[in-house]
Short mmCIF file of C-alpha atoms and ligand atoms in Angstrom, two decimals:
data_model
loop_
_atom_site.label_atom_id
_atom_site.label_comp_id
_atom_site.label_asym_id
_atom_site.label_seq_id
_atom_site.Cartn_x
_atom_site.Cartn_y
_atom_site.Cartn_z
CA MET D 82 15.58 -10.38 13.53
CA ASP D 83 18.16 -12.97 14.50
CA VAL D 84 18.03 -15.20 11.40
CA GLN D 85 19.94 -18.09 12.88
CA LYS D 86 17.67 -18.17 15.92
CA PHE D 87 14.58 -17.96 13.74
CA VAL D 88 15.74 -20.92 11.65
CA GLU D 89 16.53 -23.01 14.73
CA ASN D 90 13.16 -22.27 16.29
CA ALA D 91 11.22 -22.93 13.09
CA ILE D 92 12.90 -26.31 12.65
CA LYS D 93 12.22 -27.14 16.29
CA GLU D 94 8.56 -26.15 15.97
CA ILE D 95 8.06 -28.32 12.88
CA ARG D 96 9.76 -31.30 14.55
CA GLU D 97 7.69 -30.95 17.72
CA LYS D 98 4.42 -30.69 15.83
CA VAL D 99 4.95 -33.41 13.24
CA LYS D 100 6.79 -35.78 15.65
CA ASP D 101 7.31 -39.04 13.75
CA GLY D 102 4.44 -38.32 11.35
CA LYS D 103 4.46 -37.01 7.80
CA ALA D 104 3.63 -33.59 6.42
CA ILE D 105 2.84 -32.22 3.04
CA ILE D 106 3.86 -28.77 2.00
CA ALA D 107 2.15 -26.56 -0.52
CA LEU D 108 5.03 -25.45 -2.72
CA SER D 109 4.44 -22.71 -5.29
CA GLY D 110 8.04 -21.80 -6.07
CA GLY D 111 7.71 -18.38 -4.46
CA VAL D 112 10.12 -17.29 -1.76
CA ASP D 113 7.70 -18.03 1.14
CA SER D 114 6.84 -21.61 0.27
CA SER D 115 10.40 -22.36 -0.88
CA VAL D 116 11.82 -21.19 2.46
CA CYS D 117 9.20 -23.29 4.26
CA THR D 118 10.11 -26.31 2.18
CA VAL D 119 13.79 -26.04 3.05
CA LEU D 120 13.03 -25.50 6.76
CA ALA D 121 10.65 -28.45 6.83
CA TYR D 122 13.08 -30.64 4.91
CA LYS D 123 15.75 -29.85 7.48
CA ALA D 124 13.27 -30.66 10.24
CA ILE D 125 11.75 -33.92 9.06
CA GLY D 126 13.72 -35.01 5.97
CA ASP D 127 11.90 -37.29 3.60
CA ARG D 128 8.84 -37.41 5.81
CA LEU D 129 8.10 -34.15 4.03
CA ILE D 130 6.13 -34.37 0.81
CA PRO D 131 6.38 -31.18 -1.25
CA VAL D 132 3.37 -30.78 -3.54
CA PHE D 133 3.17 -28.45 -6.47
CA VAL D 134 -0.27 -27.93 -7.93
CA ASP D 135 -0.34 -26.72 -11.52
CA THR D 136 -3.54 -24.68 -11.40
CA GLY D 137 -3.18 -23.46 -14.96
CA LEU D 138 -2.93 -19.99 -13.40
CA MET D 139 0.85 -19.77 -13.14
CA ARG D 140 3.22 -17.58 -15.11
CA GLU D 141 4.94 -18.62 -18.31
CA GLY D 142 7.35 -21.53 -17.80
CA GLU D 143 6.82 -21.55 -14.02
CA PRO D 144 5.62 -25.15 -13.51
CA GLU D 145 8.51 -26.50 -15.59
CA ARG D 146 11.07 -24.45 -13.66
CA ILE D 147 9.73 -25.63 -10.28
CA LYS D 148 10.08 -29.23 -11.46
CA GLU D 149 13.73 -28.53 -12.30
CA ILE D 150 14.55 -26.84 -8.99
CA PHE D 151 12.68 -29.11 -6.57
CA GLY D 152 12.44 -32.34 -8.56
CA ASN D 153 15.14 -33.99 -6.47
CA MET D 154 13.25 -33.39 -3.21
CA GLY D 155 10.56 -35.93 -4.04
CA LEU D 156 8.24 -33.30 -5.49
CA VAL D 157 4.69 -34.46 -6.20
CA PHE D 158 3.44 -32.62 -9.27
CA ILE D 159 -0.32 -32.39 -9.74
CA ASP D 160 -1.82 -31.25 -13.02
CA ALA D 161 -5.10 -29.69 -11.87
CA LYS D 162 -5.61 -27.24 -14.72
CA ASP D 163 -8.95 -28.68 -15.82
CA GLU D 164 -10.26 -28.89 -12.27
CA PHE D 165 -9.47 -25.23 -11.60
CA PHE D 166 -10.95 -23.95 -14.85
CA LYS D 167 -14.08 -25.97 -14.23
CA ALA D 168 -14.46 -24.66 -10.68
CA LEU D 169 -13.93 -21.07 -11.81
CA LYS D 170 -16.46 -21.21 -14.61
CA GLY D 171 -19.05 -18.48 -14.18
CA VAL D 172 -17.41 -17.06 -11.02
CA THR D 173 -17.18 -13.28 -11.23
CA ASP D 174 -17.15 -12.11 -7.62
CA PRO D 175 -13.54 -11.52 -6.44
CA GLU D 176 -14.00 -13.00 -2.98
CA GLU D 177 -15.88 -15.99 -4.30
CA LYS D 178 -13.04 -16.54 -6.78
CA ARG D 179 -10.52 -16.64 -3.92
CA LYS D 180 -12.72 -18.98 -1.90
CA VAL D 181 -13.23 -21.37 -4.81
CA ILE D 182 -9.48 -21.50 -5.39
CA GLY D 183 -8.64 -21.90 -1.67
CA GLU D 184 -11.17 -24.68 -1.27
CA LEU D 185 -9.93 -26.58 -4.33
CA PHE D 186 -6.29 -26.26 -3.24
CA VAL D 187 -7.10 -27.77 0.14
CA ARG D 188 -9.18 -30.60 -1.32
CA ILE D 189 -6.27 -31.49 -3.60
CA PHE D 190 -3.80 -31.36 -0.71
CA GLU D 191 -6.10 -33.60 1.33
CA ARG D 192 -6.19 -36.10 -1.52
CA VAL D 193 -2.40 -36.19 -1.81
CA ALA D 194 -2.01 -36.33 1.98
CA GLU D 195 -4.31 -39.34 2.17
CA GLU D 196 -2.35 -41.16 -0.52
CA HIS D 197 0.88 -40.54 1.41
CA ASN D 198 -0.52 -40.94 4.93
CA ALA D 199 0.47 -37.38 5.81
CA GLU D 200 -1.46 -35.77 8.64
CA TYR D 201 -0.01 -32.28 8.60
CA LEU D 202 -0.06 -29.40 6.15
CA ILE D 203 2.74 -26.83 6.13
CA GLN D 204 2.08 -23.46 4.51
CA GLY D 205 4.20 -20.38 3.78
CA THR D 206 1.70 -17.86 5.14
CA ILE D 207 3.44 -14.64 6.22
CA TYR D 208 2.40 -11.89 8.62
CA PRO D 209 0.82 -9.45 6.11
CA ASP D 210 -1.32 -12.33 4.77
CA ILE D 211 -2.75 -12.82 8.23
CA ILE D 212 -3.32 -9.13 8.97
CA GLU D 213 -5.04 -8.46 5.66
CA SER D 214 -7.25 -11.52 6.01
CA GLN D 215 -8.23 -10.67 9.59
CA GLY D 216 -8.90 -7.09 8.66
CA GLY D 217 -11.33 -8.37 6.07
CA ILE D 218 -9.29 -6.69 3.34
CA LYS D 219 -9.16 -9.85 1.31
CA SER D 220 -9.10 -13.60 1.54
CA HIS D 221 -5.68 -14.98 0.94
CA HIS D 222 -6.10 -18.40 -0.53
CA ASN D 223 -3.90 -19.65 2.25
CA VAL D 224 -5.78 -17.82 5.02
CA GLY D 225 -9.23 -16.35 4.51
CA GLY D 226 -9.97 -18.46 1.46
CA PHE D 227 -8.98 -21.46 3.52
CA PRO D 228 -11.99 -23.60 4.44
CA THR D 229 -12.71 -23.90 8.17
CA LYS D 230 -13.15 -27.66 7.87
CA TYR D 231 -10.24 -29.75 6.70
CA LYS D 232 -8.93 -33.19 7.35
CA PHE D 233 -5.48 -32.24 8.61
CA LYS D 234 -4.52 -32.79 12.23
CA ASP D 235 -2.82 -29.41 12.15
CA VAL D 236 -1.77 -26.67 9.73
CA ILE D 237 1.73 -25.40 10.45
CA GLU D 238 2.77 -21.89 9.35
CA PRO D 239 6.41 -21.33 10.33
CA LEU D 240 6.64 -17.87 8.68
CA ARG D 241 3.47 -16.43 10.19
CA GLU D 242 5.35 -13.69 12.08
CA LEU D 243 7.65 -12.55 9.29
CA TYR D 244 7.48 -9.76 6.72
CA LYS D 245 8.56 -10.42 3.16
CA ASP D 246 11.98 -8.78 3.52
CA GLU D 247 12.66 -10.99 6.55
CA VAL D 248 11.65 -14.09 4.57
CA ARG D 249 14.14 -13.04 1.89
CA GLU D 250 16.81 -12.72 4.57
CA VAL D 251 16.06 -16.27 5.72
CA ALA D 252 16.15 -17.47 2.10
CA ARG D 253 19.63 -16.00 1.62
CA TYR D 254 20.79 -17.48 4.92
CA LEU D 255 19.54 -20.91 3.81
CA GLY D 256 21.48 -20.55 0.56
CA LEU D 257 18.49 -20.57 -1.79
CA PRO D 258 19.33 -19.33 -5.30
CA GLU D 259 18.83 -15.62 -6.02
CA GLU D 260 16.17 -16.55 -8.52
CA ILE D 261 14.08 -17.60 -5.50
CA SER D 262 15.26 -15.32 -2.67
CA GLU D 263 14.74 -12.18 -4.75
CA ARG D 264 11.67 -13.37 -6.63
CA MET D 265 8.80 -10.95 -7.09
CA PRO D 266 5.74 -11.77 -4.99
CA PHE D 267 3.12 -13.72 -6.89
CA PRO D 268 -0.32 -14.24 -5.37
CA GLY D 269 -1.47 -17.73 -4.36
CA PRO D 270 -4.56 -17.58 -6.61
CA GLY D 271 -2.20 -16.75 -9.47
CA LEU D 272 -3.30 -15.06 -12.66
CA ALA D 273 -6.94 -15.47 -11.58
CA VAL D 274 -6.67 -12.27 -9.52
CA ARG D 275 -5.20 -10.47 -12.52
CA ILE D 276 -8.31 -11.04 -14.58
CA VAL D 277 -11.28 -8.88 -13.72
CA GLY D 278 -14.41 -11.01 -13.96
CA GLU D 279 -14.72 -14.58 -15.16
CA VAL D 280 -11.53 -16.59 -15.64
CA THR D 281 -11.30 -18.51 -18.91
CA PRO D 282 -8.37 -20.37 -20.48
CA GLU D 283 -8.30 -17.76 -23.28
CA LYS D 284 -7.99 -14.82 -20.88
CA VAL D 285 -5.33 -16.61 -18.84
CA GLU D 286 -3.29 -17.21 -21.98
CA ILE D 287 -3.53 -13.54 -22.91
CA VAL D 288 -2.62 -12.20 -19.48
CA ARG D 289 0.25 -14.70 -19.23
CA LYS D 290 1.77 -13.46 -22.50
CA ALA D 291 1.30 -9.81 -21.53
CA ASN D 292 2.82 -10.48 -18.12
CA LYS D 293 5.93 -11.95 -19.70
CA ILE D 294 6.38 -8.85 -21.83
CA VAL D 295 5.97 -6.54 -18.81
CA GLU D 296 8.46 -8.56 -16.75
CA GLU D 297 10.97 -8.53 -19.62
CA GLU D 298 10.64 -4.81 -20.29
CA LEU D 299 10.83 -3.78 -16.63
CA ALA D 300 13.52 -6.26 -15.60
CA ASP D 301 16.03 -3.49 -14.81
CA TYR D 302 13.64 -1.26 -12.88
CA GLU D 303 13.71 -1.12 -9.06
CA LYS D 304 10.35 -2.46 -7.91
CA TRP D 305 8.41 -4.63 -5.50
CA GLN D 306 6.33 -6.11 -8.29
CA CYS D 307 5.40 -5.59 -11.91
CA PHE D 308 2.79 -7.41 -13.95
CA ALA D 309 -0.04 -7.25 -16.45
CA ALA D 310 -3.75 -7.60 -15.69
CA LEU D 311 -6.68 -8.08 -18.02
CA ILE D 312 -9.27 -5.57 -16.92
CA GLY D 313 -12.01 -5.53 -19.54
CA ARG D 314 -12.72 -4.92 -23.19
CA ALA D 315 -12.60 -1.92 -25.48
CA THR D 316 -12.90 -1.18 -29.17
CA GLY D 317 -9.85 -0.89 -31.35
CA VAL D 318 -8.67 -1.04 -34.95
CA LYS D 319 -6.35 -3.84 -35.94
CA GLY D 320 -5.31 -4.47 -39.54
CA ASP D 321 -8.00 -2.04 -40.76
CA VAL D 322 -10.69 -3.98 -38.95
CA ARG D 323 -12.65 -2.67 -36.02
CA VAL D 324 -12.32 -5.09 -33.10
CA TRP D 325 -13.62 -5.46 -29.58
CA GLY D 326 -10.40 -6.42 -27.90
CA TYR D 327 -9.14 -6.81 -24.36
CA ILE D 328 -7.64 -4.07 -22.20
CA ILE D 329 -4.37 -4.84 -20.45
CA SER D 330 -3.36 -2.79 -17.46
CA VAL D 331 0.32 -2.60 -16.60
CA ARG D 332 1.03 -2.38 -12.87
CA ALA D 333 4.48 -1.73 -11.40
CA VAL D 334 4.85 -0.65 -7.79
CA GLU D 335 7.39 -0.15 -5.06
CA SER D 336 6.55 -1.25 -1.53
CA ARG D 337 8.16 -2.47 1.68
CA ASP D 338 5.68 -5.09 2.75
CA GLY D 339 2.85 -5.05 0.21
CA MET D 340 0.53 -3.30 2.66
CA THR D 341 0.99 0.07 0.98
CA ALA D 342 2.43 0.68 -2.47
CA ASP D 343 3.35 3.39 -4.96
CA PRO D 344 3.48 3.07 -8.73
CA ILE D 345 7.03 3.47 -10.07
CA ARG D 346 7.91 6.18 -12.57
CA ILE D 347 8.44 4.69 -15.99
CA ASP D 348 9.67 6.85 -18.84
CA TYR D 349 7.17 7.48 -21.58
CA GLU D 350 9.18 5.78 -24.35
CA LYS D 351 9.30 2.60 -22.28
CA LEU D 352 5.55 2.68 -21.65
CA ARG D 353 4.91 3.21 -25.34
CA ARG D 354 7.17 0.30 -26.20
CA ILE D 355 5.31 -1.95 -23.76
CA ALA D 356 1.95 -0.91 -25.26
CA LEU D 357 3.16 -1.56 -28.81
CA ARG D 358 4.68 -4.93 -27.93
CA ILE D 359 1.58 -6.14 -26.09
CA THR D 360 -0.86 -5.04 -28.80
CA GLY D 361 1.52 -6.20 -31.54
CA GLU D 362 2.34 -9.62 -30.10
CA ILE D 363 -1.05 -10.54 -28.65
CA ASP D 364 -3.84 -10.68 -31.17
CA LYS D 365 -6.81 -10.02 -28.97
CA VAL D 366 -5.45 -7.03 -27.06
CA SER D 367 -6.43 -3.65 -28.45
CA ARG D 368 -5.53 -1.32 -25.60
CA VAL D 369 -2.88 -0.97 -22.88
CA VAL D 370 -3.01 1.39 -19.89
CA TYR D 371 -0.58 2.13 -17.05
CA ASP D 372 -2.11 2.10 -13.58
CA VAL D 373 -0.88 5.11 -11.56
CA THR D 374 -2.97 4.48 -8.44
CA PRO D 375 -1.20 3.97 -5.11
CA LYS D 376 -2.34 1.48 -2.45
CA PRO D 377 -4.46 2.64 -0.76
CA PRO D 378 -6.94 3.34 -2.24
CA ALA D 379 -6.24 0.66 -4.89
CA THR D 380 -4.88 -2.76 -4.06
CA ILE D 381 -1.81 -4.09 -5.86
CA GLU D 382 -3.64 -6.99 -7.51
CA TYR D 383 -7.02 -6.53 -9.18
CA GLU D 384 -9.22 -8.96 -7.26
P1 XMP H 114 -2.98 -6.63 -2.64
O1 XMP H 114 -3.55 -6.94 -3.97
O2 XMP H 114 -3.85 -7.08 -1.53
O3 XMP H 114 -1.63 -7.46 -2.53
O4 XMP H 114 -2.62 -5.19 -2.48
C1 XMP H 114 -0.61 -7.25 -1.57
C2 XMP H 114 0.50 -8.23 -1.85
O5 XMP H 114 0.08 -9.56 -1.57
C3 XMP H 114 0.15 -10.37 -2.74
N1 XMP H 114 -1.07 -11.21 -2.72
C4 XMP H 114 -1.11 -12.49 -2.30
N2 XMP H 114 -0.14 -13.34 -1.88
N3 XMP H 114 -1.75 -15.06 -1.58
C5 XMP H 114 -0.47 -14.63 -1.53
O6 XMP H 114 0.39 -15.42 -1.15
C6 XMP H 114 -2.79 -14.27 -1.99
O7 XMP H 114 -3.94 -14.69 -2.03
C7 XMP H 114 -2.43 -12.93 -2.38
N4 XMP H 114 -3.17 -11.88 -2.83
C8 XMP H 114 -2.30 -10.85 -3.03
C9 XMP H 114 0.18 -9.41 -3.90
O8 XMP H 114 0.81 -9.97 -5.03
C10 XMP H 114 0.94 -8.25 -3.31
O9 XMP H 114 2.33 -8.45 -3.36
#
C-alpha cells in the first residue's frame, strides 16, 4: 500500500462527499476511528464533529483518556451509560445484543447530528468488518448491526478497504501517538460482547476489573489482543464460605487480521498469578480459566 496516496485519496473522498456540509464522526479512541478522525479533520476542518459515546461498556479509564487526547478537537462527549444498560436489559441473544447496541449508537449519532446540522456520518469500518458481516459471521455494530434506515444523507467509510496492519501504518504516517497506533483492537460493542448472556452494570464492573489485570499481566507478551470475559457462574469457596461466583475466561491470541487467531503460549506461573490476582482482587469471581481454542472454530470475542 502506498500510504501517502491512500491518505490523499481518503481526504479527497471526504471533501467531495461532504462538500460544504458538516459531518459527525463516531470516535471510540481505537486506531480505526482515530485515523478516520484525523483524515476527516484534515479534509473538512472544524466542519467535523467528533462524537464519543460513553456506553458504560468501555475499558477502565478509557472515556477519560479520550477526553484528554481529543478534547481540543471540539469533541462532543455523550454520557449514554443509562440508555445502554436500559436497552440491554433482558437481552441474551448475541446477535440481538449487537443489533440493540448498533441501533442505539446510530440514534444517538442522529440526535447529535441534528443538533449540529450535520448530514454525514463518518465511520472507521475496516475491510474485515465488512467481510465478516457479509459472510453472516457476525454483526459488527458499525456494519451488520447498523440499521438499514437512518437519517444521514450518506455514511462515509474511508478505511473500508484496509486491514488492521495497514490502518496502523496510516496512523504512524499521520503521527498519531503510539498509544493509539499500536492499540489493541477493542470491539465496537465493547465489554458487552465479553459477557456471555445478559449485560448488567455489576457484570460489566467485574469484567472491566478483570480485563485490567489481564492487560497489566500480559503487557510484555507479543499478541494481537488479550482480555478477560465473563462466561458464566460456578461454585467456589471464599473465606471458608461456599459461593456461587462468576467464571472469568482469559483470552490472549496472536493474529494478522483478526480473521483467524491462535492462543499465545503463556507460562504456567503467569497463568496462576493471573488467576490468583483476579479471584483475590475481585470479590465475586471464584474461577478463572485460560481459553486455548483457536479461531476457527472459536471466535476471538465471546458474542
Ligand atoms: P471475532 O470475535 O469475530 O473478532 O473473532 C475478530 C476481531 O474483530 C474485533 N471485533 C469487532 N470490532 N466492531 C469492531 O470494531 C465489532 O462489532 C467487533 N466485534 C469483534 C475483535 O475484537 C477481534 O479483534
